[in-house]
Short mmCIF file of C-alpha atoms in Angstrom, two decimals:
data_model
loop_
_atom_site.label_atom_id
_atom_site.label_comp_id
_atom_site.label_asym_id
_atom_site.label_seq_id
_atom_site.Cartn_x
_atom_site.Cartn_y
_atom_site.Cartn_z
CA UNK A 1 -3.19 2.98 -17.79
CA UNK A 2 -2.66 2.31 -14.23
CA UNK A 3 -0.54 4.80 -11.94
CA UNK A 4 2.82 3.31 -10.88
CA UNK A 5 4.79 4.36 -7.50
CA UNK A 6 7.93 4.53 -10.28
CA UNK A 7 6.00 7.01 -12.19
CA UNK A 8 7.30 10.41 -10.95
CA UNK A 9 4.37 12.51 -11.38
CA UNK A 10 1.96 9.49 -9.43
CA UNK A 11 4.52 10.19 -6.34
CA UNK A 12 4.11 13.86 -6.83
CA UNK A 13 0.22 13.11 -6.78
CA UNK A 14 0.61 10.66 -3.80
CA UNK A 15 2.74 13.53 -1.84
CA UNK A 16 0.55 15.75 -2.40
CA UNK A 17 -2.46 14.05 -1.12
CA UNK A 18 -0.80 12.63 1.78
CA UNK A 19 -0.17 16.36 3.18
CA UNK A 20 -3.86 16.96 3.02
CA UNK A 21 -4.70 14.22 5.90
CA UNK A 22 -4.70 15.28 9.11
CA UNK A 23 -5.03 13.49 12.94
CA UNK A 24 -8.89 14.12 12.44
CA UNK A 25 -9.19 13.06 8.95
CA UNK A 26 -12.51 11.08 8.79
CA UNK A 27 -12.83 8.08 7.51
CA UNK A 28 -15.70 6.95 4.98
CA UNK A 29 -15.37 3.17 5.01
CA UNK A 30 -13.81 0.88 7.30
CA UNK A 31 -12.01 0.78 10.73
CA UNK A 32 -8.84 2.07 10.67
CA UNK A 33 -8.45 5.72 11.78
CA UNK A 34 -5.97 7.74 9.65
CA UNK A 35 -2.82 6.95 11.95
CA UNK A 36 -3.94 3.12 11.88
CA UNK A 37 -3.85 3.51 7.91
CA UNK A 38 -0.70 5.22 7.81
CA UNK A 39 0.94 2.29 9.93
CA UNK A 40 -0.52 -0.05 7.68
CA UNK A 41 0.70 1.01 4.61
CA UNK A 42 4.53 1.99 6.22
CA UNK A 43 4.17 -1.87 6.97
CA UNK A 44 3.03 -2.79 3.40
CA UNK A 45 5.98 -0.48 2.06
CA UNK A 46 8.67 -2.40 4.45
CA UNK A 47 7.30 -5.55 2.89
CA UNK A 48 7.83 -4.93 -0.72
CA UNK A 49 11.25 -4.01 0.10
CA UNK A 50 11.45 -7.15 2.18
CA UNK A 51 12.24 -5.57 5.46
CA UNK A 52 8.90 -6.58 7.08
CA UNK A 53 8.68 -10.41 5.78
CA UNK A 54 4.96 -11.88 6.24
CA UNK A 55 3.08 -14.93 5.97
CA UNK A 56 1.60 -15.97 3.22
CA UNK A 57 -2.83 -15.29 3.11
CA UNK A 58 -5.08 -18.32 2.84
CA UNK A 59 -6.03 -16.88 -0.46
CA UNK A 60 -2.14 -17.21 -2.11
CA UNK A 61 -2.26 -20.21 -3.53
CA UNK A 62 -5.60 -18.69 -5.84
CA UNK A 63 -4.93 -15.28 -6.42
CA UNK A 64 -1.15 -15.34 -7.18
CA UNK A 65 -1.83 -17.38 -9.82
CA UNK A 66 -0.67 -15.28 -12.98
CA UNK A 67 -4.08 -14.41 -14.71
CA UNK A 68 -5.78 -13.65 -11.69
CA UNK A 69 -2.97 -11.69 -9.89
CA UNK A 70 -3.01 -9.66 -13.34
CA UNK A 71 -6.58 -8.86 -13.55
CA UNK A 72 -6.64 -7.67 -9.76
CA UNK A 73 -3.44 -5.65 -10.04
CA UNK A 74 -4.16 -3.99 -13.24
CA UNK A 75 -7.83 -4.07 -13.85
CA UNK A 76 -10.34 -4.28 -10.91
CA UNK A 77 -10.54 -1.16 -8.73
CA UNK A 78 -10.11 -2.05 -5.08
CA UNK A 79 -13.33 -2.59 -3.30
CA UNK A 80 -13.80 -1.61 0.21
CA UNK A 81 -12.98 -3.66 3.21
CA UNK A 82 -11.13 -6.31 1.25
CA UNK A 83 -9.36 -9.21 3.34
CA UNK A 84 -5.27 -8.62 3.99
CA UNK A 85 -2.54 -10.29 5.66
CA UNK A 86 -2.58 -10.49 9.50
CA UNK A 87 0.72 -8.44 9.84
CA UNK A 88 -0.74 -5.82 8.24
CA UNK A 89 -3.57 -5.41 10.73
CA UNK A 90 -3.27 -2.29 13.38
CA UNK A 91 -5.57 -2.06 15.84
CA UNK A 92 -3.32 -0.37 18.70
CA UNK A 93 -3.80 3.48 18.80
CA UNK A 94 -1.02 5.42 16.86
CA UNK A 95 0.53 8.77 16.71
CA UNK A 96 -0.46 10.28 13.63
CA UNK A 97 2.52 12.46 13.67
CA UNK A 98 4.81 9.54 14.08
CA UNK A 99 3.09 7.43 11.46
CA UNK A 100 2.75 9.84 9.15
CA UNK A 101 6.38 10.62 9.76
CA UNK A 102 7.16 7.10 9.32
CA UNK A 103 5.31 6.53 6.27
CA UNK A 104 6.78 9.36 4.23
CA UNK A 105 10.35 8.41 5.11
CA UNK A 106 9.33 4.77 4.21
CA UNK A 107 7.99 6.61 0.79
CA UNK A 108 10.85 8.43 0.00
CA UNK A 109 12.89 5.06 0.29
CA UNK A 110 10.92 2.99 -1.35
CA UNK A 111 10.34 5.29 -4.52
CA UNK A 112 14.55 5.00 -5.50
CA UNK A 113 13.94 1.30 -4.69
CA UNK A 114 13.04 0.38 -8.01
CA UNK A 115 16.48 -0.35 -9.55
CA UNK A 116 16.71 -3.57 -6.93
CA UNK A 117 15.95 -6.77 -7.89
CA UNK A 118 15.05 -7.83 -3.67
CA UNK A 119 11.70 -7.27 -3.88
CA UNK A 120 9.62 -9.04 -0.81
CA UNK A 121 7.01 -11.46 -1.41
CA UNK A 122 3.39 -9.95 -0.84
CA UNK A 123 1.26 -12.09 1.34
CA UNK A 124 -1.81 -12.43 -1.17
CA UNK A 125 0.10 -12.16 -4.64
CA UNK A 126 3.68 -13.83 -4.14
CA UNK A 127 6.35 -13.10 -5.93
CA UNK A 128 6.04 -9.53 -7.69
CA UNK A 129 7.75 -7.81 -10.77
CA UNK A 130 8.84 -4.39 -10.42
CA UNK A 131 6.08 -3.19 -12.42
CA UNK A 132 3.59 -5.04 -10.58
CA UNK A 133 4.97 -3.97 -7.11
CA UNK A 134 4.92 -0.29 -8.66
CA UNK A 135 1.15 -0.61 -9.73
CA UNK A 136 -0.20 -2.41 -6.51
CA UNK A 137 1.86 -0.01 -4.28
CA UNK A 138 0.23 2.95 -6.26
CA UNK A 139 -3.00 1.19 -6.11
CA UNK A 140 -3.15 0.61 -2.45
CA UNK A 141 -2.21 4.09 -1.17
CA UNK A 142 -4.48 5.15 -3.23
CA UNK A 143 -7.50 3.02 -2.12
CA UNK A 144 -6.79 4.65 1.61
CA UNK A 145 -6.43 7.71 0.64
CA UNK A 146 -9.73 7.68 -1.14
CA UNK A 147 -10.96 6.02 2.04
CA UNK A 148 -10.07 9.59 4.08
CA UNK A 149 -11.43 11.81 1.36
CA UNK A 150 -8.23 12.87 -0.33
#
């Protein structure tokens, strides 16, 4: 089965990797150096709780389509360097101490988010359940964390 952000002990595991990065953590795949990734995901975070509204991606109309959006959510590990929405691009330089202190105040709120029924809509899926926000959410920190080596 799939980890879920609702699941308690998947946060615990999320927590507890995300103390391991550092400002020096080295990537193994991509661009984004771990203060870039850390600002991406606060803003991927915002959006599910639809504070950070985005547009929708080119490939919407395909992959939110119910089968597909499944199978990618709950089946097919991520893959490196896969496309995302342009909001969630950083290329400025960030503080890693501010993003990371960002991201795990945007991680603490977002894990007793749950109960709400105001979900955003994600740029590539659409409109979300609750356990589908809680998989992909899981799933995508995750992914980036793998990509620093923790």
């Amino acid at each position: 089965m799939a980890g879920s952000l609702w699941n308690i002990s998947d946060q615990n595991d999320l927590l507890e990797r995300l103390k391991l990065l550092n400002s020096s953590s080295p990537r193994k795949w991509g661009t984004m150096d771990v203060g870039q990734m850390l600002r991406h995901m606060d803003i991927a975070y915002k959006n599910a709780m639809g504070e950070l509204p985005v547009s929708k991606h080119w490939l919407e109309s395909v992959v939110s389509l119910a089968p597909v959006r499944k199978l990618i959510i709950y089946g097919i590990p991520f893959q490196k360097n896969l496309p995302t929405a342009q909001e969630y691009k950083i290329n400025a330089s960030i503080d890693f101490r501010a993003a990371n202190n960002e991201f795990l105040n945007t991680f603490q709120r977002i894990t007793s988010f749950k109960d709400t029924t105001t979900f955003g809509a994600h740029p590539i899926f659409g409109k979300l359940t609750q356990d589908e926000w809680g998989v992909l959410l899981f799933k995508h920190l995750d992914h980036h964390l793998r990509q620093f080596g923790v």
